[in-house]
Structures are given as structure tokens and as C-alpha cells.
Amino acid sequence: MGKIEWAMWANEQALAAGLILLTGGIVGVAGQFRDWEFAAYGVAAGVFVCLLEYPRGKRNKGTSVERTGQYCLTVCVKAFGPLTSNYYVRAVLHAAICVPGGFMLPTVLGCVCLAIASIIYLTAAIRGERWMPILPRVETVQRSGGGIEEPPQNPPPRPPAEVRRKRLEDLEGAAYVNPIPVTLNEL
């Protein structure tokens, strides 16, 4: 069986937790709950977590599929260097973010999900995983041969070059001597 990549699970869990925290914060602010300031914090924290977690990291196998439109956020997340690529930092960050949202009912579910994502990130960090960005590859097209100097003379399918008949123009100047001379009288 293959090795589990915990960071991929943590990324999906944290993104979902950010969306749940954002939704709970909106409900808390719009419903004018008591201590709605915690709900406003939930909105800000949910947006921050979603922006941080939206760019998917590269898998060890190399079979990563990037999310639609993640390139801009990948560049931003990559710019912060070890603060965003180290999973120990992410685990502590998510654990710290989820605490204030636990004081209000609409944001509790998002905070619990974020705490679970923090635990999964800690597991990924202990196993030595690290976030690496998925950047588009620049593929260079290498041409075989030097190019086409002269267009083909024969219609397809063409036999290989060794089997083709030589044209008379190509044979001019070639010194070819027939080893068996044949005269008309012998025929």
C-alpha cells in the first residue's frame, strides 16, 4: 500500500473549515447574535484561511492537479516562504485562529473543523511533508534534425530513405562501373 500524504487531507479539511467559519461568521453578524464581534472575527478568519489554503501543494508523486485560478494565490503564498510552506507553522496558526471562534455558536463548527485540520497538519509535519507550489511548466519543443530543407517529392506513404530509388540528378557525377558488362549480342 502507498504512503498517505497527510498534507493533501489537511488542505481540503482546512479549506472546508475556512468556508464553514466564514459562513458561521456571516450568520452571526447578520443575526445580530450577542458578542457578534466574535462572528466578525470568524468572517475575517474564514477569508484568511480560504486564501491561505486555496492553492494546492505539489504531491510527492507528482500527480498534483491545481485548482482553477490558483496561480495568483500560489505566488502570494510562495512569497511568504517558510511561514507558509512549513506545516508546523500552519498547524500552530490554525490552532490559534480557531480559539476565538469557539465562543459563539454559529462559528463553533468551523473552529472544530479548523482544529482537526491543525491536527492533520501537525501529523504531516511530523512525517516530514512540506508545501511546494504547483507552478506551470515551461515546455521547450526540441526539433529532431535540422529542419526541412526540401519538401518531399513522393506522395505518402513514403518508403524509408535507404529503400528509395535514387534520382538520375542525384547520381550525376557518381562513378559507377557495371561489374558485369553486357552487350547486345549476348542477349
CSV table of C-alpha atoms in Angstrom, one decimal:
chain,number,residue,atom,x,y,z
A,1,MET,CA,0.0,0.0,0.0
A,2,GLY,CA,1.2,3.5,-0.7
A,3,LYS,CA,2.3,6.2,1.8
A,4,ILE,CA,-0.5,8.5,2.9
A,5,GLU,CA,0.1,12.2,2.1
A,6,TRP,CA,-1.4,13.9,5.1
A,7,ALA,CA,-0.9,17.4,3.8
A,8,MET,CA,-3.5,16.9,1.0
A,9,TRP,CA,-6.1,15.8,3.5
A,10,ALA,CA,-5.2,18.7,5.8
A,11,ASN,CA,-5.5,21.2,2.9
A,12,GLU,CA,-9.0,20.0,2.0
A,13,GLN,CA,-10.1,20.0,5.6
A,14,ALA,CA,-8.7,23.5,6.3
A,15,LEU,CA,-10.3,24.9,3.1
A,16,ALA,CA,-13.7,23.4,4.1
A,17,ALA,CA,-13.2,24.7,7.7
A,18,GLY,CA,-12.5,28.2,6.4
A,19,LEU,CA,-15.7,28.2,4.3
A,20,ILE,CA,-17.7,26.9,7.3
A,21,LEU,CA,-16.1,29.5,9.6
A,22,LEU,CA,-16.9,32.3,7.0
A,23,THR,CA,-20.5,31.1,6.7
A,24,GLY,CA,-20.9,30.9,10.5
A,25,GLY,CA,-19.4,34.4,10.9
A,26,ILE,CA,-21.8,35.8,8.3
A,27,VAL,CA,-24.8,34.2,10.1
A,28,GLY,CA,-23.5,35.5,13.5
A,29,VAL,CA,-23.2,39.1,12.2
A,30,ALA,CA,-26.4,39.1,10.2
A,31,GLY,CA,-28.4,37.5,13.0
A,32,GLN,CA,-27.0,40.1,15.5
A,33,PHE,CA,-26.0,37.5,18.0
A,34,ARG,CA,-24.8,38.6,21.4
A,35,ASP,CA,-21.0,39.1,21.2
A,36,TRP,CA,-21.2,39.5,17.4
A,37,GLU,CA,-17.6,40.7,17.4
A,38,PHE,CA,-16.5,37.1,17.5
A,39,ALA,CA,-18.6,36.4,14.4
A,40,ALA,CA,-17.0,39.3,12.6
A,41,TYR,CA,-13.6,37.7,13.6
A,42,GLY,CA,-15.0,34.5,12.1
A,43,VAL,CA,-15.6,36.2,8.8
A,44,ALA,CA,-12.1,37.6,8.7
A,45,ALA,CA,-10.5,34.4,9.8
A,46,GLY,CA,-12.5,32.4,7.3
A,47,VAL,CA,-11.4,34.6,4.4
A,48,PHE,CA,-7.8,34.4,5.6
A,49,VAL,CA,-7.9,30.6,5.9
A,50,CYS,CA,-9.6,30.2,2.5
A,51,LEU,CA,-6.9,32.4,0.8
A,52,LEU,CA,-4.1,30.5,2.5
A,53,GLU,CA,-5.5,27.1,1.7
A,54,TYR,CA,-6.9,27.5,-1.8
A,55,PRO,CA,-3.6,26.9,-3.6
A,56,ARG,CA,-3.0,23.2,-3.5
A,57,GLY,CA,0.6,22.0,-2.9
A,58,LYS,CA,2.5,19.6,-5.1
A,59,ARG,CA,2.3,16.0,-4.2
A,60,ASN,CA,5.3,13.8,-3.8
A,61,LYS,CA,4.2,11.5,-6.6
A,62,GLY,CA,3.9,14.5,-9.0
A,63,THR,CA,0.3,13.8,-9.8
A,64,SER,CA,-1.0,17.1,-8.5
A,65,VAL,CA,-3.9,18.8,-10.1
A,66,GLU,CA,-4.1,22.5,-9.4
A,67,ARG,CA,-7.4,24.3,-8.6
A,68,THR,CA,-8.9,26.6,-11.1
A,69,GLY,CA,-7.3,30.0,-10.8
A,70,GLN,CA,-4.9,29.1,-8.1
A,71,TYR,CA,-1.8,30.6,-9.8
A,72,CYS,CA,-2.1,34.1,-8.3
A,73,LEU,CA,-2.7,32.8,-4.8
A,74,THR,CA,0.2,30.3,-5.2
A,75,VAL,CA,2.6,33.2,-6.0
A,76,CYS,CA,1.3,35.1,-2.9
A,77,VAL,CA,1.6,32.1,-0.6
A,78,LYS,CA,5.0,31.2,-2.0
A,79,ALA,CA,6.3,34.8,-1.3
A,80,PHE,CA,6.0,34.3,2.4
A,81,GLY,CA,8.5,31.5,2.3
A,82,PRO,CA,8.8,29.3,5.4
A,83,LEU,CA,5.9,30.9,7.1
A,84,THR,CA,3.5,29.2,4.7
A,85,SER,CA,5.5,26.2,3.4
A,86,ASN,CA,6.2,24.8,6.8
A,87,TYR,CA,3.4,22.6,8.2
A,88,TYR,CA,4.4,23.1,11.8
A,89,VAL,CA,3.7,26.8,11.3
A,90,ARG,CA,0.4,26.1,9.6
A,91,ALA,CA,-0.7,23.7,12.4
A,92,VAL,CA,0.1,26.3,15.1
A,93,LEU,CA,-1.5,29.1,13.0
A,94,HIS,CA,-4.8,27.2,12.5
A,95,ALA,CA,-4.9,26.2,16.2
A,96,ALA,CA,-4.5,29.8,17.2
A,97,ILE,CA,-7.1,31.0,14.7
A,98,CYS,CA,-9.8,28.6,15.8
A,99,VAL,CA,-9.8,29.6,19.5
A,100,PRO,CA,-11.7,32.9,19.4
A,101,GLY,CA,-14.4,31.4,17.2
A,102,GLY,CA,-15.3,28.8,19.8
A,103,PHE,CA,-17.0,31.4,22.0
A,104,MET,CA,-20.0,31.8,19.6
A,105,LEU,CA,-22.5,29.1,18.4
A,106,PRO,CA,-22.5,29.9,14.7
A,107,THR,CA,-18.7,29.7,14.4
A,108,VAL,CA,-18.2,26.6,16.6
A,109,LEU,CA,-18.4,24.1,13.8
A,110,GLY,CA,-15.9,26.0,11.7
A,111,CYS,CA,-13.5,26.1,14.7
A,112,VAL,CA,-13.8,22.4,15.3
A,113,CYS,CA,-13.1,21.6,11.7
A,114,LEU,CA,-10.1,24.0,11.7
A,115,ALA,CA,-8.8,22.3,14.9
A,116,ILE,CA,-9.0,18.9,13.1
A,117,ALA,CA,-7.1,20.4,10.1
A,118,SER,CA,-4.5,21.7,12.6
A,119,ILE,CA,-4.0,18.2,14.0
A,120,ILE,CA,-3.7,16.7,10.4
A,121,TYR,CA,-1.1,19.4,9.5
A,122,LEU,CA,0.8,18.5,12.7
A,123,THR,CA,0.8,14.9,11.6
A,124,ALA,CA,2.0,15.9,8.1
A,125,ALA,CA,4.8,18.0,9.6
A,126,ILE,CA,5.9,15.1,11.9
A,127,ARG,CA,6.1,12.8,8.8
A,128,GLY,CA,8.4,15.4,7.1
A,129,GLU,CA,6.0,16.7,4.5
A,130,ARG,CA,6.4,20.3,3.1
A,131,TRP,CA,4.3,22.6,0.9
A,132,MET,CA,5.7,23.1,-2.5
A,133,PRO,CA,3.9,25.2,-5.1
A,134,ILE,CA,2.4,23.9,-8.3
A,135,LEU,CA,3.8,26.2,-11.0
A,136,PRO,CA,3.2,25.9,-14.7
A,137,ARG,CA,5.9,24.1,-16.6
A,138,VAL,CA,7.6,25.8,-19.5
A,139,GLU,CA,8.0,23.1,-22.1
A,140,THR,CA,10.6,23.6,-24.7
A,141,VAL,CA,9.9,22.0,-28.1
A,142,GLN,CA,13.0,20.3,-29.4
A,143,ARG,CA,13.1,19.7,-33.1
A,144,SER,CA,14.5,16.4,-34.4
A,145,GLY,CA,17.0,17.1,-37.1
A,146,GLY,CA,18.0,20.4,-38.5
A,147,GLY,CA,14.7,21.1,-40.2
A,148,ILE,CA,13.3,20.6,-43.7
A,149,GLU,CA,15.4,21.9,-46.5
A,150,GLU,CA,13.5,20.5,-49.3
A,151,PRO,CA,9.8,19.4,-49.4
A,152,PRO,CA,9.1,15.7,-50.1
A,153,GLN,CA,8.9,14.6,-53.7
A,154,ASN,CA,6.9,11.4,-53.3
A,155,PRO,CA,3.3,11.3,-52.1
A,156,PRO,CA,2.7,9.4,-48.8
A,157,PRO,CA,3.2,6.6,-47.8
A,158,ARG,CA,6.9,7.1,-48.4
A,159,PRO,CA,9.4,4.3,-48.0
A,160,PRO,CA,12.4,4.8,-45.8
A,161,ALA,CA,15.3,6.8,-47.2
A,162,GLU,CA,17.5,3.7,-47.6
A,163,VAL,CA,15.0,1.9,-49.8
A,164,ARG,CA,14.0,4.8,-52.1
A,165,ARG,CA,15.2,4.8,-55.7
A,166,LYS,CA,17.9,7.3,-56.5
A,167,ARG,CA,17.1,10.0,-59.0
A,168,LEU,CA,19.3,10.5,-62.0
A,169,GLU,CA,20.1,14.0,-61.0
A,170,ASP,CA,21.4,12.8,-57.7
A,171,LEU,CA,23.6,10.1,-59.4
A,172,GLU,CA,25.3,12.5,-61.8
A,173,GLY,CA,29.0,12.7,-61.2
A,174,ALA,CA,28.9,9.3,-59.4
A,175,ALA,CA,31.5,6.9,-60.8
A,176,TYR,CA,29.5,3.7,-61.2
A,177,VAL,CA,31.0,0.9,-63.2
A,178,ASN,CA,29.0,-2.1,-64.0
A,179,PRO,CA,30.9,-5.1,-62.9
A,180,ILE,CA,29.3,-7.4,-65.4
A,181,PRO,CA,29.4,-5.9,-68.9
A,182,VAL,CA,26.5,-7.0,-71.0
A,183,THR,CA,26.5,-6.4,-74.7
A,184,LEU,CA,23.5,-6.5,-77.0
A,185,ASN,CA,24.9,-9.5,-78.9
A,186,GLU,CA,24.8,-11.7,-75.9
A,187,LEU,CA,21.1,-11.1,-75.3
